[in-house]
Coordinates of C-alpha atoms in Angstrom, one line a residue:
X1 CA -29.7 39.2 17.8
X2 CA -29.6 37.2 14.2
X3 CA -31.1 33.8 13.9
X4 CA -28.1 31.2 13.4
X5 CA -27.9 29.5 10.5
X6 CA -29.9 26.5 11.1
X7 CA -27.8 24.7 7.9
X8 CA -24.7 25.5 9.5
X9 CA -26.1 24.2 12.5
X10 CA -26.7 20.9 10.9
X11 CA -23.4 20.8 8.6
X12 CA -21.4 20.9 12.0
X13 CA -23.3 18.4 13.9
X14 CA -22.1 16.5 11.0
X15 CA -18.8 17.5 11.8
X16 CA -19.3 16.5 15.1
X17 CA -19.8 13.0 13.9
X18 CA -16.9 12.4 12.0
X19 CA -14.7 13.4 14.9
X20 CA -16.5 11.0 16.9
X21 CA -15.7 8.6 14.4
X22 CA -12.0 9.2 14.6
X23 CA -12.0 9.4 18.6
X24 CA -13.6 5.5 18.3
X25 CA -10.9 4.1 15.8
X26 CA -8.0 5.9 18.0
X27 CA -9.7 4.7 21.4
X28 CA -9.8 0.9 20.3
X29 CA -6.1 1.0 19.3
X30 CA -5.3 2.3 22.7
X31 CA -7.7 0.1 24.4
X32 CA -6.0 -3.3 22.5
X33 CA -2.7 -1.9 23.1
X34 CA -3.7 -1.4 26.9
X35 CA -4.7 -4.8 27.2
X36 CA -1.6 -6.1 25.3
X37 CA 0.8 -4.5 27.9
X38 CA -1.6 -5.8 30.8
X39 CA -1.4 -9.3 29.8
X40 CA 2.3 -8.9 28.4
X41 CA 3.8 -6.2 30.9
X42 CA 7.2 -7.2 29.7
X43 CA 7.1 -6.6 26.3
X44 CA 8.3 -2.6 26.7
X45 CA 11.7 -3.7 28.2
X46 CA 12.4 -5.2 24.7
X47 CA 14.4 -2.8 23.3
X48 CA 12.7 -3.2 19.6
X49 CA 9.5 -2.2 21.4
X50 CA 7.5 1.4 20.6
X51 CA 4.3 0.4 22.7
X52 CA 5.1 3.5 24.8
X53 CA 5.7 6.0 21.7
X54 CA 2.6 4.4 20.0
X55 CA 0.5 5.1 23.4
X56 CA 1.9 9.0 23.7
X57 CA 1.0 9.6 19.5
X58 CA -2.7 8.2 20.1
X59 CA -3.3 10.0 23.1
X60 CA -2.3 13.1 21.7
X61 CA -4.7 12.4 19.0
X62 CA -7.3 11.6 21.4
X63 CA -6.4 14.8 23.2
X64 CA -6.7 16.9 20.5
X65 CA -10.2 15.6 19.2
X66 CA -11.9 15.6 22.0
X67 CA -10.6 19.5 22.0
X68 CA -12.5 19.8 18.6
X69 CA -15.6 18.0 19.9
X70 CA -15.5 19.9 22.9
X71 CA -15.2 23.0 21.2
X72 CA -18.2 22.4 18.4
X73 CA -20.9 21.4 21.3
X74 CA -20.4 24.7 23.2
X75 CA -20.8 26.7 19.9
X76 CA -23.9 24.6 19.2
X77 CA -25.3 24.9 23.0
X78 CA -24.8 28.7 22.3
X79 CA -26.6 28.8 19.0
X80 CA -29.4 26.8 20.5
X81 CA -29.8 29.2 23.4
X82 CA -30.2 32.2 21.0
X83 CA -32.6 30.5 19.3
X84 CA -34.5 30.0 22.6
X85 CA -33.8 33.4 23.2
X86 CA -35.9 34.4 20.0
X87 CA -38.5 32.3 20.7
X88 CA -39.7 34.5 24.0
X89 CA -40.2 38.0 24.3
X90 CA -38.0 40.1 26.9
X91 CA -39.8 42.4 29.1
X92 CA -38.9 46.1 29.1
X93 CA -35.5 46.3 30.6
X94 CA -35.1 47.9 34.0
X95 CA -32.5 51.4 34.2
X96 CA -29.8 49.2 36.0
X97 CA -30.1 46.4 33.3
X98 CA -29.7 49.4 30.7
X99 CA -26.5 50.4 31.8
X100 CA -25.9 46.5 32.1
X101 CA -27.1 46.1 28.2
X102 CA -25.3 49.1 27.4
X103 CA -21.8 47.6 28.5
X104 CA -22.4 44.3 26.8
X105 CA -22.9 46.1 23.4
X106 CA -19.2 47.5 23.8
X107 CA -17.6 44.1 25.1
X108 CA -19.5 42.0 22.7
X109 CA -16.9 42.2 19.7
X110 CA -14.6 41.3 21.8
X111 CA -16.4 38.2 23.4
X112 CA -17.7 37.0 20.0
X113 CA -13.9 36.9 18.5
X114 CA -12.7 34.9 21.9
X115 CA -15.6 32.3 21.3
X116 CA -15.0 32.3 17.4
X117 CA -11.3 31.0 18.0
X118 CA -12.3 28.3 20.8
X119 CA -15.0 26.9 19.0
X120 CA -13.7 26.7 15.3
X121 CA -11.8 23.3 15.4
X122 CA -9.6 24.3 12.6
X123 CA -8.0 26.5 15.6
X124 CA -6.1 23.5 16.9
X125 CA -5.3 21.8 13.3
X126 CA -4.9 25.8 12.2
X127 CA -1.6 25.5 14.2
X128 CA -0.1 23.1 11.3
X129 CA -0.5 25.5 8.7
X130 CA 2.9 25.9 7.3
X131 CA 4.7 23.4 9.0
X132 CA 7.1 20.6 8.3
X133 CA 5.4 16.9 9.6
X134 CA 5.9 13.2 8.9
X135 CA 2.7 12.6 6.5
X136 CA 2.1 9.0 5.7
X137 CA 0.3 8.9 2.0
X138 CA -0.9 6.3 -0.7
X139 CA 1.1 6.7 -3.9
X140 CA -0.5 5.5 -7.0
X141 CA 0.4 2.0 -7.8
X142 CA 1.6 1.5 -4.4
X143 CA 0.0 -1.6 -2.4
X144 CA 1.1 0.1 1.1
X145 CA 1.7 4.0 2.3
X146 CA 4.8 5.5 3.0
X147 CA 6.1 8.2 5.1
X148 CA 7.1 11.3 3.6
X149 CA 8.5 14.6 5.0
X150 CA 6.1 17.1 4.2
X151 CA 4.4 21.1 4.7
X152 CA 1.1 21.3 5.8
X153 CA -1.4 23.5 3.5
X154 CA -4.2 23.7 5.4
X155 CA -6.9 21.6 7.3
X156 CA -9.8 20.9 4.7
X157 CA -12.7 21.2 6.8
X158 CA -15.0 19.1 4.8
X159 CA -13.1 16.1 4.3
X160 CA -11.5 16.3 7.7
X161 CA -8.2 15.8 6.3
X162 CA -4.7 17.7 6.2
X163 CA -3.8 18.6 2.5
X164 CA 0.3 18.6 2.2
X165 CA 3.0 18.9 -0.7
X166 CA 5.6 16.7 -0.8
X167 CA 8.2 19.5 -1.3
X168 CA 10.8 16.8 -3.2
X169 CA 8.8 15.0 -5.4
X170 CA 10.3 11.7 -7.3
X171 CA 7.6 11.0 -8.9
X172 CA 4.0 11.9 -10.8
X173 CA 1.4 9.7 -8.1
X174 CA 0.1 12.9 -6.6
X175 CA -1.6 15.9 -7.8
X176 CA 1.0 18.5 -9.6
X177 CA 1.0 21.9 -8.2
X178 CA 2.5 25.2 -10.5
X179 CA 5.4 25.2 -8.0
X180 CA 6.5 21.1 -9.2
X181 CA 5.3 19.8 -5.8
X182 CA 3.0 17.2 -4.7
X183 CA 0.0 17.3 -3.0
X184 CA -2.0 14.7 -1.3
X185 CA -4.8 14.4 1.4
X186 CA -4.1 12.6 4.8
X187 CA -6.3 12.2 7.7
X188 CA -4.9 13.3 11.1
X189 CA -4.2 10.1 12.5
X190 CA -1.6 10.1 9.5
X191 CA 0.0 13.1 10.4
X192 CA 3.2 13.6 12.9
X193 CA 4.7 17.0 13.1
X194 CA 8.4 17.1 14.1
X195 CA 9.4 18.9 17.6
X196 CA 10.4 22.4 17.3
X197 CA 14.2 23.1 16.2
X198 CA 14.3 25.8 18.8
X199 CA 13.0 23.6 21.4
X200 CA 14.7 20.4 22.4
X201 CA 12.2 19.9 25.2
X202 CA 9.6 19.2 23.1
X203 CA 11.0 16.0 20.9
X204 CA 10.0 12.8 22.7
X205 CA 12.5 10.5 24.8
X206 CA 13.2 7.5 22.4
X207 CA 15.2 4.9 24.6
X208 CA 18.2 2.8 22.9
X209 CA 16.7 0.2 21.0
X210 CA 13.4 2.0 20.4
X211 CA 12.9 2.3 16.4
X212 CA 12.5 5.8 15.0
X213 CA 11.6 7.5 11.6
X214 CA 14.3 9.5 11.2
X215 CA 15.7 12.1 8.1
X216 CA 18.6 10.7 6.4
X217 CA 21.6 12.8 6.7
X218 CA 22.1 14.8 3.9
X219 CA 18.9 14.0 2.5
X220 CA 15.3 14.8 3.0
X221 CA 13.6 11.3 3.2
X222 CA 12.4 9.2 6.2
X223 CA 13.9 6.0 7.0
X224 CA 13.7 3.2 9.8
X225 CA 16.5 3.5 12.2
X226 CA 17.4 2.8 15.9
X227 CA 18.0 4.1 18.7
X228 CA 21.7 3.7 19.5
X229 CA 22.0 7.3 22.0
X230 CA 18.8 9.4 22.9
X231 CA 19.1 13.3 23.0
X232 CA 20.0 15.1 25.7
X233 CA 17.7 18.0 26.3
X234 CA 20.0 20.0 28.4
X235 CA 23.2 19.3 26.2
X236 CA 23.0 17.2 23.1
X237 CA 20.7 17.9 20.6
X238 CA 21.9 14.6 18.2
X239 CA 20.3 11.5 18.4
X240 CA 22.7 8.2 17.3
X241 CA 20.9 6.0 15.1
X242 CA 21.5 3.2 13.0
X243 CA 19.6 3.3 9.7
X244 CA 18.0 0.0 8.3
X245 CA 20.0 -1.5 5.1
X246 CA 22.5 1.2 5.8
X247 CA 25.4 -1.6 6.1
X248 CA 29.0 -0.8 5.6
X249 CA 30.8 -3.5 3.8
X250 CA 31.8 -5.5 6.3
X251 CA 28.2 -5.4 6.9
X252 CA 28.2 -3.5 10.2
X253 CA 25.9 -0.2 11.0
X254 CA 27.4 3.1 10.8
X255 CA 26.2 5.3 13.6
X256 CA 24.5 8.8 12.7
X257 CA 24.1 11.6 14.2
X258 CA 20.7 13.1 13.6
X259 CA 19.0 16.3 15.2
X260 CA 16.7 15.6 17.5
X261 CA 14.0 18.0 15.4
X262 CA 14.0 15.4 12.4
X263 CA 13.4 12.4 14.3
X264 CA 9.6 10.7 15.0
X265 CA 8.2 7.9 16.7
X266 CA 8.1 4.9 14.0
X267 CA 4.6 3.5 13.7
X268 CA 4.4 -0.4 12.2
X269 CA 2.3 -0.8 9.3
X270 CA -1.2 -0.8 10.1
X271 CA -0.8 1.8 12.6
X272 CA -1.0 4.8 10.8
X273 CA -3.9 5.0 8.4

């Protein structure tokens, strides 16, 4: 057996401790938004109010770091036992823990490329690759971040941050790319990828009155919009919405229709990065 890379070792006890990190920001907003609702249980039958959406996004994040952490300390505790391992001698090996020895040799590939997809955290964040998601970036000159519909590039391991293109660029605040799109750099707690298209089951349940971020129709950009009719998962696959500053000109609303696949909680500013 090879001696692990003790420098490895170190690098991802390092990356240990920036997932910590994220797990402590995301658990104190959960925690203040827990106590909010305990003092103020009424405030989710407001029909403006995302406290439940908000709640289901961070504990998804939650969920899915504590994956990564989990993942990193059983690759570490089995580094650290090979390098006990190598430390004392084995006696001679009986003939039945030959044949015992001989069998692990010919399973061991396949054992070492199970553990090598559990314990690599990119495994879970891997999953992005390719995909379309709500990323919320900072725009040069821009005092606050906006959401933009973008594809995930990959998950840069070293930064701990998504890198995305901005696939309809309007402008030059982010790094060009040969193909004329934008790319930026956003954390995960900045990232929400839209349900499946073939799946209706797997968008959330936005109740009337709950705001959204939701694709324009007929255009690729993310505005705020309610909640007028939620999907149906068995039937209808529209949600009804009313964008913001979408007024008619007697001033009223018009009512879209927009699938369910392009619509994602809305998180008030401050919430996302």
């Amino acid at each position: 057996m090879s001696s692990p890379n003790i420098a490895a070792m170190l690098d991802k006890t390092e990356e240990l401790d920036l997932i910590i990190k994220e797990q402590e920001v995301i658990l104190l907003k959960i925690n203040d938004l827990n106590k909010k609702l305990k003092t103020s249980p009424q405030v989710v039958e407001n029909p403006n109010d995302n406290s439940l959406e908000l709640l289901k996004l961070w504990y998804t994040q939650a969920m899915n770091l504590s994956n990564c952490e989990a993942n990193i300390c059983d690759l570490l505790a089995n580094q650290l036992d090979a390098l006990l391992e190598l430390q004392q001698p084995s006696p001679p090996p009986l003939p039945q823990q030959q044949k015992r020895m001989a069998k692990a040799r010919v399973e061991q590939p396949k054992r070492q490329k199970q553990v090598k997809s559990l314990s690599n955290p990119s495994s879970i964040t891997g999953s992005l690759e390719g995909k379309e998601v709500a990323a919320k970036v900072m725009p040069q000159n821009f005092e606050k971040g906006e959401w933009i519909i973008a594809r995930v590039v990959r998950f840069d391991e070293e930064s701990k941050e998504f890198e995305v293109v901005d696939e309809e660029p309007d402008n030059d605040d982010a790094k060009e790319v040969e193909s004329g799109e934008k790319k930026y750099k956003v954390p995960m707690r900045s990232i929400i990828p839209f349900p499946s298209s073939n799946d209706p089951t797997s968008a959330p349940e936005f109740s009337p009155g709950t705001y959204v971020l939701a694709v324009y129709p007929g255009t690729t950009t993310l505005y705020k919009a309610r909640v007028v009719r939620g999907h149906n998962k068995r039937k209808k696959h529209d949600y009804v919405l009313e964008f913001d500053d979408d007024e008619n000109e007697d001033g009223t609303l018009p009512k879209r229709k927009v699938p369910f696949h392009k619509v994602v909680a809305f998180i008030a500013e401050g919430d996302g990065q």
